[in-house]
PDB file of C-alpha atoms in Angstrom:
ATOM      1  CA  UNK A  13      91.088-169.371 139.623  1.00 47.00           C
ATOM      2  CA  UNK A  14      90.750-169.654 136.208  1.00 49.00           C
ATOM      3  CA  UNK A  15      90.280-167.107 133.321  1.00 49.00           C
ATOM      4  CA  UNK A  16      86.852-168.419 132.974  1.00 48.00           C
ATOM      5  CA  UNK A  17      85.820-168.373 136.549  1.00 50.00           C
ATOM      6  CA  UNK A  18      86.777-164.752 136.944  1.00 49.00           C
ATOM      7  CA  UNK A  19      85.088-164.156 133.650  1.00 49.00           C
ATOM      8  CA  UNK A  20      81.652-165.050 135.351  1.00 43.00           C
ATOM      9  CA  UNK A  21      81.679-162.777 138.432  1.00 38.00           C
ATOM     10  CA  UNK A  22      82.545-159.583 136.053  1.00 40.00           C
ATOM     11  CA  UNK A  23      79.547-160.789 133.550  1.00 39.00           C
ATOM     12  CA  UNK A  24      77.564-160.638 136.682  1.00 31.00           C
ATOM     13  CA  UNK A  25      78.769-157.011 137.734  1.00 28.00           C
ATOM     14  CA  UNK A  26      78.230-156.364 133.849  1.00 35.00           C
ATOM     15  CA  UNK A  27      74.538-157.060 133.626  1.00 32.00           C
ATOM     16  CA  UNK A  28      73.959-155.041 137.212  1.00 28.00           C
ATOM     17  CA  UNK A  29      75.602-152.218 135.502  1.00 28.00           C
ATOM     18  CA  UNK A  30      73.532-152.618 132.114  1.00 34.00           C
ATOM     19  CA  UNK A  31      70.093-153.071 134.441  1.00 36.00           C
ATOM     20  CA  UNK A  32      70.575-149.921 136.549  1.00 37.00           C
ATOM     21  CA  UNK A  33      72.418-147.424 133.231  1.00 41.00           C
ATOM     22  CA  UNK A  34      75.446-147.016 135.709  1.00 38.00           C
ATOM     23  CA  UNK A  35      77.543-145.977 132.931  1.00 39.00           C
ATOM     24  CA  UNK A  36      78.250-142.517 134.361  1.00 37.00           C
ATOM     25  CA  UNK A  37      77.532-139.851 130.874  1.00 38.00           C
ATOM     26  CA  UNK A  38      80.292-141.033 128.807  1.00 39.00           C
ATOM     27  CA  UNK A  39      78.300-143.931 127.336  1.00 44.00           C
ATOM     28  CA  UNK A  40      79.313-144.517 123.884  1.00 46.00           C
ATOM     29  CA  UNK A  41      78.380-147.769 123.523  1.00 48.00           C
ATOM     30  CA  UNK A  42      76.594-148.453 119.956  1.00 52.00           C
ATOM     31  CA  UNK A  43      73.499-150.242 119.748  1.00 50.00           C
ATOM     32  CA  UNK A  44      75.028-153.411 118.752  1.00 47.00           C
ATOM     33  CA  UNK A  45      76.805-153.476 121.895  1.00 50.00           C
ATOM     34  CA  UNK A  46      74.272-152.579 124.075  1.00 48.00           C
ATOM     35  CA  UNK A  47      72.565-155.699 122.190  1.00 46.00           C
ATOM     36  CA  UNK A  48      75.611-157.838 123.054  1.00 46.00           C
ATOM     37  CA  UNK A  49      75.697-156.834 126.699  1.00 47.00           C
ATOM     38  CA  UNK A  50      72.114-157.369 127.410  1.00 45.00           C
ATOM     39  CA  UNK A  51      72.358-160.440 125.399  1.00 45.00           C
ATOM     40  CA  UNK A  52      74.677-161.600 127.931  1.00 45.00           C
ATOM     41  CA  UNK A  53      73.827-164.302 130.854  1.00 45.00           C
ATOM     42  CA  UNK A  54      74.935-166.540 133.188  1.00 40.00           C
ATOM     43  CA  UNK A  55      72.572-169.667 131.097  1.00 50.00           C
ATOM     44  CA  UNK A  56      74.259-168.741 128.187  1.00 69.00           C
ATOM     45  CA  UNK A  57      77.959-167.592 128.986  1.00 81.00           C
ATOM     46  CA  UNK A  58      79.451-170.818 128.428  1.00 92.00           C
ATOM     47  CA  UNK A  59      77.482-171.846 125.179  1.00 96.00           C
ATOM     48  CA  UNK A  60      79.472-172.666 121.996  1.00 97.00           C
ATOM     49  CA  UNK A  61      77.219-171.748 119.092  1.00 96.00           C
ATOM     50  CA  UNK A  62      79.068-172.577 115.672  1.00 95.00           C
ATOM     51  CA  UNK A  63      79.072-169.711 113.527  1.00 95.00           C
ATOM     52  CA  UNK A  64      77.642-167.776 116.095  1.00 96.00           C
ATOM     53  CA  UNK A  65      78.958-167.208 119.687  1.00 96.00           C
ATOM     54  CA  UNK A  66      81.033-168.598 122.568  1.00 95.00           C
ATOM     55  CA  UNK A  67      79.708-167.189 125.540  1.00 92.00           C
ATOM     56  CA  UNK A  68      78.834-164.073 125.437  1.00 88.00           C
ATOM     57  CA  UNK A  69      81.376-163.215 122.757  1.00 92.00           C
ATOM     58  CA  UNK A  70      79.963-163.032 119.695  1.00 94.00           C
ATOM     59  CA  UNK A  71      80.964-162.912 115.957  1.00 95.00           C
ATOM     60  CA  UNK A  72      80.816-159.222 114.261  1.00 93.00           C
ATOM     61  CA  UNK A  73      80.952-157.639 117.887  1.00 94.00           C
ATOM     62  CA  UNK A  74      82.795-154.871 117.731  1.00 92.00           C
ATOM     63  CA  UNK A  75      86.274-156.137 119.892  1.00 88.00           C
ATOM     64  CA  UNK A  76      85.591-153.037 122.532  1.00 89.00           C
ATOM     65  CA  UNK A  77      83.034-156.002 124.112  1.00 88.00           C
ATOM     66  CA  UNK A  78      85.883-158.132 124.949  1.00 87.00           C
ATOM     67  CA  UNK A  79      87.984-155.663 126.125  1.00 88.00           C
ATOM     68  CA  UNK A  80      85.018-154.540 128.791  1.00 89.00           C
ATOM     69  CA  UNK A  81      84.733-157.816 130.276  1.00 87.00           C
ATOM     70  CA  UNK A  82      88.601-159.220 130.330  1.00 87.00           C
ATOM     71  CA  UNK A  83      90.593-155.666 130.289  1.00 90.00           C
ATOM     72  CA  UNK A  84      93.569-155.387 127.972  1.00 90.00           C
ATOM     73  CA  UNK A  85      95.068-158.182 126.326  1.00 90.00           C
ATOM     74  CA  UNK A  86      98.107-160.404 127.097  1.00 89.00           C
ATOM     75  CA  UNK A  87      99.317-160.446 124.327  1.00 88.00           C
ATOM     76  CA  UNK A  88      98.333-158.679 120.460  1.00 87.00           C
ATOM     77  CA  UNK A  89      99.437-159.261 116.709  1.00 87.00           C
ATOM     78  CA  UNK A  90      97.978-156.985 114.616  1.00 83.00           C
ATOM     79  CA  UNK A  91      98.825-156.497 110.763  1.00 80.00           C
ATOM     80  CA  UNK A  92      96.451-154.817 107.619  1.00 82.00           C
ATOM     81  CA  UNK A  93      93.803-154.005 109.624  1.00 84.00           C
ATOM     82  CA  UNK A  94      93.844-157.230 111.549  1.00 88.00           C
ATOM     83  CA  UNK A  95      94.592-158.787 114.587  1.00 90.00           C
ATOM     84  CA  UNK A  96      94.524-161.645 117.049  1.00 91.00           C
ATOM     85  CA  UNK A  97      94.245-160.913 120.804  1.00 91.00           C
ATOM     86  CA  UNK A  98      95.283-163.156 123.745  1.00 91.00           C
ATOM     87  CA  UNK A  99      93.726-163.341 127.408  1.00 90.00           C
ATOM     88  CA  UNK A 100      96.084-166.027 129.735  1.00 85.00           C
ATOM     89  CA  UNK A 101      96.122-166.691 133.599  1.00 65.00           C
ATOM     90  CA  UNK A 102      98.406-165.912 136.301  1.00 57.00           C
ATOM     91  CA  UNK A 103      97.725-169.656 137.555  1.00 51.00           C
ATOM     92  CA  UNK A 104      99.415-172.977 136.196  1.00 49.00           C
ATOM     93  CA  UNK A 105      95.998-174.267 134.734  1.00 54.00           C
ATOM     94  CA  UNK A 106      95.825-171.330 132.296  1.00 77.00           C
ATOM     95  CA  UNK A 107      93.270-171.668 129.381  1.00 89.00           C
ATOM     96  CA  UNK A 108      94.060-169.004 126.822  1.00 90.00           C
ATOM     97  CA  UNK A 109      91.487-166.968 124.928  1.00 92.00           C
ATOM     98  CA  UNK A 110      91.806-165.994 121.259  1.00 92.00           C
ATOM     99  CA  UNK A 111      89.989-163.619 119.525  1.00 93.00           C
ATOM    100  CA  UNK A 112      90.723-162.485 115.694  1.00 93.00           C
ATOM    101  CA  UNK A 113      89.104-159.486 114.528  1.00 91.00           C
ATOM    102  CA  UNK A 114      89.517-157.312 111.616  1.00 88.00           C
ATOM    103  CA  UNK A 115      88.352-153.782 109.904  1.00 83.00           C
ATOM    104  CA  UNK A 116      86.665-153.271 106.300  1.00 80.00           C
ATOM    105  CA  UNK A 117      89.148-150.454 105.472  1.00 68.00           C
ATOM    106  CA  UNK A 118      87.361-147.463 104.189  1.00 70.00           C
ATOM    107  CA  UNK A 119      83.267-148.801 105.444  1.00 76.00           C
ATOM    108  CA  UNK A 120      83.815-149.763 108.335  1.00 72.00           C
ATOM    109  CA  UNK A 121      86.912-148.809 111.117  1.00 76.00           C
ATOM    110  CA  UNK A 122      85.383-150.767 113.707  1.00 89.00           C
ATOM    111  CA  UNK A 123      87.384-154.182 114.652  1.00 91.00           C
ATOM    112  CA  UNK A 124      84.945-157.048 114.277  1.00 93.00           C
ATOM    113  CA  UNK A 125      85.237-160.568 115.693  1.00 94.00           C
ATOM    114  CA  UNK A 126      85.877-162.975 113.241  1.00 93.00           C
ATOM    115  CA  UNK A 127      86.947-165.922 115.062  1.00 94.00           C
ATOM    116  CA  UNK A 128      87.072-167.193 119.067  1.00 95.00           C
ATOM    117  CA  UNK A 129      89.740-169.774 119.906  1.00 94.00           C
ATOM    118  CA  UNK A 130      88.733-171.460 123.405  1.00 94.00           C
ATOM    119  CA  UNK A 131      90.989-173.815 125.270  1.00 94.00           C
ATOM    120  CA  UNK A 132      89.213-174.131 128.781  1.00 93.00           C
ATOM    121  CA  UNK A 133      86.728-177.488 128.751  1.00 94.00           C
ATOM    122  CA  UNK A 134      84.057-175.454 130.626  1.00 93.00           C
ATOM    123  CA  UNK A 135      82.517-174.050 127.504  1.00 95.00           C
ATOM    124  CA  UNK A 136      80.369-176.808 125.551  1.00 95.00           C
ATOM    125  CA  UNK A 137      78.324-177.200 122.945  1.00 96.00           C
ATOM    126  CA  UNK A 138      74.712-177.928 122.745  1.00 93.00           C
ATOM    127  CA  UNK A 139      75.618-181.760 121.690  1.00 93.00           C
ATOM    128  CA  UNK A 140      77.718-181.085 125.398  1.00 94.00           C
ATOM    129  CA  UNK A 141      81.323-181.602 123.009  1.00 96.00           C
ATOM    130  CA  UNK A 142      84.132-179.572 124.945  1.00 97.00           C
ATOM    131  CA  UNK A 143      87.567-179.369 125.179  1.00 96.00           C
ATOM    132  CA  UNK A 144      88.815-183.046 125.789  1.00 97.00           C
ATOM    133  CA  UNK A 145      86.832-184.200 123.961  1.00 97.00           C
ATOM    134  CA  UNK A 146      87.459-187.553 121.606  1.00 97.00           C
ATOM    135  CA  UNK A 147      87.116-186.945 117.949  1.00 96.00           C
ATOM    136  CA  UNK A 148      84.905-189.990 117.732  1.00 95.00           C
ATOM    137  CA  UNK A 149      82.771-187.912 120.218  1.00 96.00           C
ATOM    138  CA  UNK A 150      82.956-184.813 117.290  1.00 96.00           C
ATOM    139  CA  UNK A 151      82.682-187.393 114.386  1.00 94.00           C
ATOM    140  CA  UNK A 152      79.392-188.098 116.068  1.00 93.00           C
ATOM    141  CA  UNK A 153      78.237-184.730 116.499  1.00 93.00           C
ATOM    142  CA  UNK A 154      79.303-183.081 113.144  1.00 87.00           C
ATOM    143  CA  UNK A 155      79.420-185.676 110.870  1.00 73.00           C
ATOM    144  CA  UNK A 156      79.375-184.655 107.482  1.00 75.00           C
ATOM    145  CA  UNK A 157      81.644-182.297 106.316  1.00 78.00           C
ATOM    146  CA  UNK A 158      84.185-182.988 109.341  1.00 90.00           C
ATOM    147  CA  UNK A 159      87.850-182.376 107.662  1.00 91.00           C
ATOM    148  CA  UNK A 160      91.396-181.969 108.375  1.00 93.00           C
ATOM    149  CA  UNK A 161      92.479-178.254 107.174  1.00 92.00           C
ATOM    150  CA  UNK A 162      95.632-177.948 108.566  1.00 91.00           C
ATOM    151  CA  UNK A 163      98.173-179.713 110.686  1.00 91.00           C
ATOM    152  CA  UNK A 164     101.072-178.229 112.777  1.00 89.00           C
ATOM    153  CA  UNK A 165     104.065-179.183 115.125  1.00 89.00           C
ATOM    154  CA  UNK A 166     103.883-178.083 118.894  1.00 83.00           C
ATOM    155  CA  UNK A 167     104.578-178.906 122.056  1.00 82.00           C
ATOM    156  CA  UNK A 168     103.570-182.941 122.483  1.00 77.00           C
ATOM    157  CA  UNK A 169     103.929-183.984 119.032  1.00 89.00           C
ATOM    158  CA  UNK A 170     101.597-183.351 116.013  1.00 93.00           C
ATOM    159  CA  UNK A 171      97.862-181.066 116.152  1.00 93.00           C
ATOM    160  CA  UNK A 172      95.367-181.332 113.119  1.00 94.00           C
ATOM    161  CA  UNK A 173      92.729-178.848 112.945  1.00 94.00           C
ATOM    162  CA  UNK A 174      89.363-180.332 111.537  1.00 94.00           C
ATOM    163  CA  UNK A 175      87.121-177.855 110.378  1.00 94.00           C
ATOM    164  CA  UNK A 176      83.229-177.600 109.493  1.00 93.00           C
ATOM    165  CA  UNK A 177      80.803-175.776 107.394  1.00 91.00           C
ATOM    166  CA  UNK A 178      78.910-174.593 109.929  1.00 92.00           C
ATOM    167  CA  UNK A 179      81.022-172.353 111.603  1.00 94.00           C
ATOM    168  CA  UNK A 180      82.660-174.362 114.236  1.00 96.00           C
ATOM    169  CA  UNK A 181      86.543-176.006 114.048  1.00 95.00           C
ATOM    170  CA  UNK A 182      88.039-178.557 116.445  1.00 96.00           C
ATOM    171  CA  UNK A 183      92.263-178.645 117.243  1.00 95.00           C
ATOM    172  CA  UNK A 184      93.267-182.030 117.897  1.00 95.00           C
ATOM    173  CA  UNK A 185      96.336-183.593 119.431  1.00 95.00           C
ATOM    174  CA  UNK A 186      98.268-186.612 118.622  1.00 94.00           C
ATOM    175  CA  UNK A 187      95.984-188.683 120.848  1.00 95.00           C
ATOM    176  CA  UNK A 188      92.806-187.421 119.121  1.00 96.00           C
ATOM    177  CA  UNK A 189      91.536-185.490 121.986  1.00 97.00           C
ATOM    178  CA  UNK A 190      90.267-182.018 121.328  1.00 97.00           C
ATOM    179  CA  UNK A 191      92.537-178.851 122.956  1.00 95.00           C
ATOM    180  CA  UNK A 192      90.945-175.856 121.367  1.00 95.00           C
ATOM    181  CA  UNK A 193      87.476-174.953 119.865  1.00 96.00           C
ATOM    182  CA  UNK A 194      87.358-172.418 117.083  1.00 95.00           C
ATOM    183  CA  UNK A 195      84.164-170.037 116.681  1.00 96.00           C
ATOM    184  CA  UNK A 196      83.970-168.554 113.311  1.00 94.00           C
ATOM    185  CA  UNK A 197      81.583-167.538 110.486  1.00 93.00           C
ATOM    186  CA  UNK A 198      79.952-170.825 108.277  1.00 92.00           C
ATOM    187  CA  UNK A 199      81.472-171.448 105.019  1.00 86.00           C
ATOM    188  CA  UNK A 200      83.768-169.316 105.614  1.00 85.00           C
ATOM    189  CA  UNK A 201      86.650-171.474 106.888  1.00 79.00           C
ATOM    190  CA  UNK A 202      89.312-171.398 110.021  1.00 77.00           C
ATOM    191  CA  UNK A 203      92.202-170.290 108.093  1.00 70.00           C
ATOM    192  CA  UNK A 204      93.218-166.642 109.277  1.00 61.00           C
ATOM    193  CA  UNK A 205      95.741-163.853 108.179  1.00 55.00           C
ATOM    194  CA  UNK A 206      97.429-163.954 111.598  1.00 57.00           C
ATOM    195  CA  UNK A 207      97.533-167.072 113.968  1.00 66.00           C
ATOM    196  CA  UNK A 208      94.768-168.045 116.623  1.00 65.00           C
ATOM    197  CA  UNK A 209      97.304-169.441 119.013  1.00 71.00           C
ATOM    198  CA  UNK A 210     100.803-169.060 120.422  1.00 65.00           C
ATOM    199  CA  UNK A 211     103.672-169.945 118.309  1.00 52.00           C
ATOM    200  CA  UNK A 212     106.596-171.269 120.230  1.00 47.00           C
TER     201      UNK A 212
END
């Protein structure tokens, strides 16, 4: 069972919690949370919205939303105020989830998602592009400005990283097939302080 699967059941157990207040007195949720959680369905917990949302994680969420519905990370990196958090699998098909946030030091102390890295193929945008997907398939989709912002060596040969205005990046492999969609906010690039995924 995947991280994604699991992920499903507990948004379930989530919303059943929101709908009856079963939050015992120490509710200390803020009211953009609340928002977030009762935001949160099954239609629209695999949506990629660029600039937006994947799932029902969304961009400027304070991180304590993640951490309700996956637990503690895997694995952290945190420097200046920022960091990247990891969610993997116990099984052989794992599908890590990355999550950037960071704090305005001295406004505001809470630690906002900035970006979502997804690797599992189940989440899809509204034009249905996924994970595995051809980047003839994303040329097609988000045409104009589609472009290469970085490029890196892993595992399998060379990755690019082609990025888009609107708030949605694509991480390709040699063959041109998409392993990793990044969420993050439009114009405002993919580019973060601390890396999105693991560095071997």
């Amino acid at each position: 069972m995947t991280l994604f699967q699991k992920y499903i059941p507990v948004a379930i157990i989530s919303l059943t919690f929101i709908a009856c207040d079963g939050r015992g007195g120490t509710d200390h949720q803020t009211q953009t949370e609340r928002a977030a959680d009762q935001h949160l369905n099954i239609s629209d917990s695999l949506m990629l919205v660029p600039g937006q949302s994947a799932g029902a994680f969304r961009l400027g969420d304070s991180d304590r939303v993640v951490h309700r519905l996956l637990g503690n990370p895997d694995f952290s990196n945190a420097a200046m105020g920022k960091a990247v958090l990891m969610w993997y699998t116990d099984t052989g098909s794992s599908y890590p989830l990355s999550i950037f946030t960071s704090r305005d030091m001295g406004n505001d102390e809470t630690a906002r998602i900035k970006q979502i890295r997804i690797t599992s193929p189940h989440f899809e945008t509204q034009e249905s592009i996924h994970v595995g997907a051809a980047l003839s398939e994303i040329s097609d989709a988000y045409a104009k400005p589609l472009r290469i912002v970085e490029t890196y060596a892993g595992k399998g040969g060379m990755y690019s990283i082609y990025d888009t205005d609107e708030g949605i990046a694509f991480e390709l492999d040699a063959d041109d097939r998409c392993i990793a969609i990044i969420i993050h906010e439009p114009h405002a690039g993919v580019t973060s302080y601390l890396p999105l995924r693991a560095i071997n």
